[in-house]
Amino acid sequence: MNVFRILGDLSHLLAMILLLGKIWRSKCCTGISGKSQILFALVFTTRYLDLFTNFISIYNTVMKVVFLLCAYVTVYMIYGKFQKTFDSENDTFRLEFLLVPVIGLSFLENYSFTPLEILWTFSIYLESVAILPQLFMISKTGEAETITTHYLFFLGLYRALYLANWIRRYQTENFYDQIAVVSGVVQTIFYCDFFYLYVTKGRCCENSVAGTVRYQSIQ
């Protein structure tokens, strides 16, 4: 395990903690896509089924359990504890547009036609597009709370660090996982596109009272 992998995991964990902390402190989940969080929970569930069959290390096991707990606690807060604050009117991305092709691709392109391997492959493909409902929600409303932007930043950083991790592993171990790398590149592009559209080519006006960042396109 190299430093890029560890930093990537920590960045991923920080993103999830930031989101959970925001919901808990404000008692509100406005601006957060519950559909994206459901997809991430599904990603971790299908990827970490090997918790029951394959022990790699204490670090690996602990991180898997923490990610699963964070994902499901987030979903519970959005659809349970703070459901009245959930902005369902703007969280309208059609999940079947992601799930159907991802399921099909998982059966067509995998390393082994076994249940666990297909589910792992499904999780990799799904993670690459799971953020789309959140990005769609932000593009629809034209704004995002500052903490949500930080959440997206650290998720994007996690993917960028994992790309560096794969490069490092190829150099030192001659290891190359085509499915993970290609899916990771696709996911990183989505985050780059977000920052390009909403930061580089936009005018950002921050409301210091509400902590909201409004994105207005420059014509």
mmCIF file of C-alpha atoms in Angstrom:
data_model
loop_
_atom_site.group_PDB
_atom_site.id
_atom_site.type_symbol
_atom_site.label_atom_id
_atom_site.label_comp_id
_atom_site.label_asym_id
_atom_site.label_seq_id
_atom_site.Cartn_x
_atom_site.Cartn_y
_atom_site.Cartn_z
ATOM 1 C CA MET A 1 0.000 0.000 0.000
ATOM 2 C CA ASN A 2 1.434 3.373 -1.014
ATOM 3 C CA VAL A 3 0.910 6.906 0.245
ATOM 4 C CA PHE A 4 -1.482 7.811 -2.598
ATOM 5 C CA ARG A 5 -3.836 4.972 -1.604
ATOM 6 C CA ILE A 6 -3.825 6.046 2.049
ATOM 7 C CA LEU A 7 -4.339 9.733 1.212
ATOM 8 C CA GLY A 8 -7.121 8.777 -1.204
ATOM 9 C CA ASP A 9 -8.896 6.742 1.476
ATOM 10 C CA LEU A 10 -8.533 9.578 3.987
ATOM 11 C CA SER A 11 -9.860 12.112 1.477
ATOM 12 C CA HIS A 12 -12.838 9.848 0.788
ATOM 13 C CA LEU A 13 -13.486 9.422 4.510
ATOM 14 C CA LEU A 14 -13.182 13.166 5.111
ATOM 15 C CA ALA A 15 -15.757 13.857 2.390
ATOM 16 C CA MET A 16 -18.250 11.520 4.052
ATOM 17 C CA ILE A 17 -17.589 12.948 7.518
ATOM 18 C CA LEU A 18 -18.035 16.502 6.222
ATOM 19 C CA LEU A 19 -21.403 15.583 4.758
ATOM 20 C CA LEU A 20 -22.554 13.775 7.882
ATOM 21 C CA GLY A 21 -21.346 16.608 10.084
ATOM 22 C CA LYS A 22 -23.190 19.156 7.979
ATOM 23 C CA ILE A 23 -26.464 17.246 8.230
ATOM 24 C CA TRP A 24 -26.116 16.624 11.954
ATOM 25 C CA ARG A 25 -25.164 20.194 12.908
ATOM 26 C CA SER A 26 -27.776 21.906 10.751
ATOM 27 C CA LYS A 27 -30.483 19.250 11.283
ATOM 28 C CA CYS A 28 -31.103 19.723 7.575
ATOM 29 C CA CYS A 29 -30.268 17.898 4.353
ATOM 30 C CA THR A 30 -31.321 20.577 1.862
ATOM 31 C CA GLY A 31 -29.118 20.572 -1.234
ATOM 32 C CA ILE A 32 -27.964 16.982 -0.767
ATOM 33 C CA SER A 33 -29.034 14.382 -3.292
ATOM 34 C CA GLY A 34 -30.507 11.415 -1.468
ATOM 35 C CA LYS A 35 -30.353 9.461 -4.713
ATOM 36 C CA SER A 36 -26.576 9.856 -4.937
ATOM 37 C CA GLN A 37 -26.264 8.689 -1.326
ATOM 38 C CA ILE A 38 -28.418 5.628 -2.049
ATOM 39 C CA LEU A 39 -26.167 4.780 -4.972
ATOM 40 C CA PHE A 40 -23.028 5.138 -2.847
ATOM 41 C CA ALA A 41 -24.554 2.894 -0.176
ATOM 42 C CA LEU A 42 -25.279 0.344 -2.904
ATOM 43 C CA VAL A 43 -21.697 0.693 -4.156
ATOM 44 C CA PHE A 44 -20.217 -0.136 -0.751
ATOM 45 C CA THR A 45 -22.703 -2.940 -0.089
ATOM 46 C CA THR A 46 -21.960 -4.803 -3.323
ATOM 47 C CA ARG A 47 -18.207 -4.145 -3.167
ATOM 48 C CA TYR A 48 -17.607 -5.165 0.428
ATOM 49 C CA LEU A 49 -19.388 -8.510 0.471
ATOM 50 C CA ASP A 50 -15.899 -10.022 0.746
ATOM 51 C CA LEU A 51 -15.833 -8.813 4.363
ATOM 52 C CA PHE A 52 -17.310 -12.215 5.162
ATOM 53 C CA THR A 53 -14.992 -14.267 2.967
ATOM 54 C CA ASN A 54 -11.626 -12.547 2.572
ATOM 55 C CA PHE A 55 -9.462 -10.900 5.236
ATOM 56 C CA ILE A 56 -6.759 -8.618 3.798
ATOM 57 C CA SER A 57 -5.700 -6.437 6.746
ATOM 58 C CA ILE A 58 -7.099 -4.714 9.815
ATOM 59 C CA TYR A 59 -6.840 -1.373 7.989
ATOM 60 C CA ASN A 60 -8.795 -2.720 5.026
ATOM 61 C CA THR A 61 -11.530 -4.236 7.212
ATOM 62 C CA VAL A 62 -11.919 -1.161 9.416
ATOM 63 C CA MET A 63 -12.160 1.196 6.431
ATOM 64 C CA LYS A 64 -14.785 -0.992 4.762
ATOM 65 C CA VAL A 65 -16.930 -1.090 7.909
ATOM 66 C CA VAL A 66 -16.576 2.680 8.445
ATOM 67 C CA PHE A 67 -17.546 3.449 4.837
ATOM 68 C CA LEU A 68 -20.595 1.186 5.086
ATOM 69 C CA LEU A 69 -21.693 2.769 8.367
ATOM 70 C CA CYS A 70 -21.218 6.313 7.075
ATOM 71 C CA ALA A 71 -23.135 5.557 3.881
ATOM 72 C CA TYR A 72 -26.142 4.041 5.626
ATOM 73 C CA VAL A 73 -26.237 6.637 8.406
ATOM 74 C CA THR A 74 -26.286 9.346 5.717
ATOM 75 C CA VAL A 75 -29.177 7.655 3.902
ATOM 76 C CA TYR A 76 -31.047 7.270 7.202
ATOM 77 C CA MET A 77 -30.606 10.946 8.044
ATOM 78 C CA ILE A 78 -31.873 12.030 4.620
ATOM 79 C CA TYR A 79 -34.860 9.698 4.322
ATOM 80 C CA GLY A 80 -35.564 9.181 8.013
ATOM 81 C CA LYS A 81 -34.489 11.550 10.764
ATOM 82 C CA PHE A 82 -34.464 14.762 8.691
ATOM 83 C CA GLN A 83 -36.797 13.714 5.896
ATOM 84 C CA LYS A 84 -38.893 16.899 6.196
ATOM 85 C CA THR A 85 -35.883 18.979 5.086
ATOM 86 C CA PHE A 86 -35.096 16.785 2.072
ATOM 87 C CA ASP A 87 -35.484 18.635 -1.226
ATOM 88 C CA SER A 88 -37.199 15.866 -3.185
ATOM 89 C CA GLU A 89 -38.546 18.303 -5.780
ATOM 90 C CA ASN A 90 -35.028 18.965 -7.082
ATOM 91 C CA ASP A 91 -33.589 15.486 -6.536
ATOM 92 C CA THR A 92 -35.218 14.163 -9.692
ATOM 93 C CA PHE A 93 -32.469 12.301 -11.562
ATOM 94 C CA ARG A 94 -33.829 9.043 -13.021
ATOM 95 C CA LEU A 95 -31.765 6.301 -11.372
ATOM 96 C CA GLU A 96 -32.822 3.702 -13.925
ATOM 97 C CA PHE A 97 -30.814 5.623 -16.517
ATOM 98 C CA LEU A 98 -27.717 4.669 -14.503
ATOM 99 C CA LEU A 99 -28.655 1.302 -13.019
ATOM 100 C CA VAL A 100 -29.827 -0.442 -16.187
ATOM 101 C CA PRO A 101 -26.675 0.172 -18.270
ATOM 102 C CA VAL A 102 -24.400 -0.454 -15.271
ATOM 103 C CA ILE A 103 -26.053 -3.799 -14.553
ATOM 104 C CA GLY A 104 -25.810 -4.779 -18.215
ATOM 105 C CA LEU A 105 -22.163 -3.769 -18.460
ATOM 106 C CA SER A 106 -21.353 -5.693 -15.265
ATOM 107 C CA PHE A 107 -22.542 -8.904 -16.891
ATOM 108 C CA LEU A 108 -20.760 -8.195 -20.165
ATOM 109 C CA GLU A 109 -17.405 -6.879 -18.924
ATOM 110 C CA ASN A 110 -15.984 -8.594 -15.834
ATOM 111 C CA TYR A 111 -13.024 -10.731 -14.817
ATOM 112 C CA SER A 112 -14.996 -13.786 -13.756
ATOM 113 C CA PHE A 113 -18.624 -14.747 -14.239
ATOM 114 C CA THR A 114 -19.294 -15.426 -10.561
ATOM 115 C CA PRO A 115 -21.791 -13.666 -8.256
ATOM 116 C CA LEU A 116 -19.196 -11.905 -6.083
ATOM 117 C CA GLU A 117 -17.102 -10.843 -9.050
ATOM 118 C CA ILE A 118 -20.111 -9.485 -10.958
ATOM 119 C CA LEU A 119 -21.257 -7.568 -7.878
ATOM 120 C CA TRP A 120 -17.749 -6.146 -7.382
ATOM 121 C CA THR A 121 -17.661 -5.095 -11.040
ATOM 122 C CA PHE A 122 -21.131 -3.564 -10.675
ATOM 123 C CA SER A 123 -19.887 -1.506 -7.706
ATOM 124 C CA ILE A 124 -16.925 -0.176 -9.688
ATOM 125 C CA TYR A 125 -19.055 0.872 -12.638
ATOM 126 C CA LEU A 126 -21.766 2.330 -10.408
ATOM 127 C CA GLU A 127 -19.326 4.394 -8.356
ATOM 128 C CA SER A 128 -18.112 6.103 -11.524
ATOM 129 C CA VAL A 129 -21.586 7.603 -12.098
ATOM 130 C CA ALA A 130 -23.077 7.711 -8.578
ATOM 131 C CA ILE A 131 -22.325 11.418 -8.168
ATOM 132 C CA LEU A 132 -24.396 12.395 -11.221
ATOM 133 C CA PRO A 133 -27.685 12.901 -9.306
ATOM 134 C CA GLN A 134 -25.867 15.332 -6.985
ATOM 135 C CA LEU A 135 -24.321 17.245 -9.888
ATOM 136 C CA PHE A 136 -27.690 17.268 -11.672
ATOM 137 C CA MET A 137 -29.348 18.662 -8.554
ATOM 138 C CA ILE A 138 -26.783 21.465 -8.284
ATOM 139 C CA SER A 139 -27.133 22.323 -11.970
ATOM 140 C CA LYS A 140 -30.919 22.368 -11.581
ATOM 141 C CA THR A 141 -31.001 24.655 -8.543
ATOM 142 C CA GLY A 142 -27.986 26.746 -9.573
ATOM 143 C CA GLU A 143 -26.557 26.713 -6.060
ATOM 144 C CA ALA A 144 -24.942 24.566 -3.421
ATOM 145 C CA GLU A 145 -24.082 25.033 0.210
ATOM 146 C CA THR A 146 -20.393 25.669 0.816
ATOM 147 C CA ILE A 147 -20.027 22.403 2.715
ATOM 148 C CA THR A 148 -21.524 20.476 -0.213
ATOM 149 C CA THR A 149 -18.893 21.993 -2.489
ATOM 150 C CA HIS A 150 -16.189 20.896 -0.026
ATOM 151 C CA TYR A 151 -17.718 17.416 -0.034
ATOM 152 C CA LEU A 152 -17.501 17.273 -3.823
ATOM 153 C CA PHE A 153 -13.942 18.615 -3.756
ATOM 154 C CA PHE A 154 -12.690 15.873 -1.427
ATOM 155 C CA LEU A 155 -14.509 13.183 -3.417
ATOM 156 C CA GLY A 156 -12.792 14.481 -6.554
ATOM 157 C CA LEU A 157 -9.458 14.563 -4.716
ATOM 158 C CA TYR A 158 -9.992 10.961 -3.619
ATOM 159 C CA ARG A 159 -10.407 9.865 -7.229
ATOM 160 C CA ALA A 160 -7.365 11.865 -8.385
ATOM 161 C CA LEU A 161 -5.239 10.298 -5.629
ATOM 162 C CA TYR A 162 -6.434 6.848 -6.616
ATOM 163 C CA LEU A 163 -5.343 7.497 -10.186
ATOM 164 C CA ALA A 164 -1.893 8.318 -8.796
ATOM 165 C CA ASN A 165 -2.101 5.119 -6.723
ATOM 166 C CA TRP A 166 -2.769 3.015 -9.824
ATOM 167 C CA ILE A 167 0.113 4.639 -11.692
ATOM 168 C CA ARG A 168 2.398 3.953 -8.736
ATOM 169 C CA ARG A 169 1.266 0.337 -8.488
ATOM 170 C CA TYR A 170 1.879 -0.176 -12.186
ATOM 171 C CA GLN A 171 5.393 1.219 -11.803
ATOM 172 C CA THR A 172 6.310 -0.767 -8.698
ATOM 173 C CA GLU A 173 4.186 -3.927 -8.953
ATOM 174 C CA ASN A 174 3.370 -4.101 -12.673
ATOM 175 C CA PHE A 175 -0.271 -4.234 -11.527
ATOM 176 C CA TYR A 176 -3.024 -2.911 -13.789
ATOM 177 C CA ASP A 177 -6.770 -3.251 -13.179
ATOM 178 C CA GLN A 178 -8.413 -2.128 -16.407
ATOM 179 C CA ILE A 179 -11.978 -2.033 -15.060
ATOM 180 C CA ALA A 180 -11.052 0.012 -11.982
ATOM 181 C CA VAL A 181 -8.744 2.373 -13.867
ATOM 182 C CA VAL A 182 -11.132 3.139 -16.745
ATOM 183 C CA SER A 183 -14.070 3.613 -14.373
ATOM 184 C CA GLY A 184 -11.922 5.795 -12.120
ATOM 185 C CA VAL A 185 -10.890 7.988 -15.030
ATOM 186 C CA VAL A 186 -14.538 8.426 -16.049
ATOM 187 C CA GLN A 187 -15.467 9.371 -12.489
ATOM 188 C CA THR A 188 -12.604 11.844 -12.208
ATOM 189 C CA ILE A 189 -13.708 13.506 -15.452
ATOM 190 C CA PHE A 190 -17.162 14.119 -13.953
ATOM 191 C CA TYR A 191 -15.606 15.932 -11.007
ATOM 192 C CA CYS A 192 -13.300 17.931 -13.266
ATOM 193 C CA ASP A 193 -16.287 18.901 -15.376
ATOM 194 C CA PHE A 194 -18.119 20.085 -12.249
ATOM 195 C CA PHE A 195 -15.294 22.367 -11.173
ATOM 196 C CA TYR A 196 -14.763 23.605 -14.711
ATOM 197 C CA LEU A 197 -18.392 24.578 -15.205
ATOM 198 C CA TYR A 198 -19.168 25.939 -11.769
ATOM 199 C CA VAL A 199 -15.859 27.465 -10.707
ATOM 200 C CA THR A 200 -13.629 28.251 -13.682
ATOM 201 C CA LYS A 201 -16.391 29.428 -16.049
ATOM 202 C CA GLY A 202 -18.838 30.693 -13.472
ATOM 203 C CA ARG A 203 -19.230 33.637 -11.175
ATOM 204 C CA CYS A 204 -19.523 32.490 -7.591
ATOM 205 C CA CYS A 205 -21.550 34.638 -5.218
ATOM 206 C CA GLU A 206 -21.446 33.505 -1.607
ATOM 207 C CA ASN A 207 -24.144 34.319 0.900
ATOM 208 C CA SER A 208 -22.173 34.541 4.151
ATOM 209 C CA VAL A 209 -25.284 34.165 6.300
ATOM 210 C CA ALA A 210 -26.755 31.042 4.767
ATOM 211 C CA GLY A 211 -23.403 29.589 3.710
ATOM 212 C CA THR A 212 -24.713 29.083 0.214
ATOM 213 C CA VAL A 213 -22.729 29.323 -2.994
ATOM 214 C CA ARG A 214 -24.768 30.434 -5.992
ATOM 215 C CA TYR A 215 -23.377 29.721 -9.430
ATOM 216 C CA GLN A 216 -24.283 32.063 -12.245
ATOM 217 C CA SER A 217 -23.029 31.482 -15.751
ATOM 218 C CA ILE A 218 -21.128 34.292 -17.396
ATOM 219 C CA GLN A 219 -22.683 34.906 -20.800
#
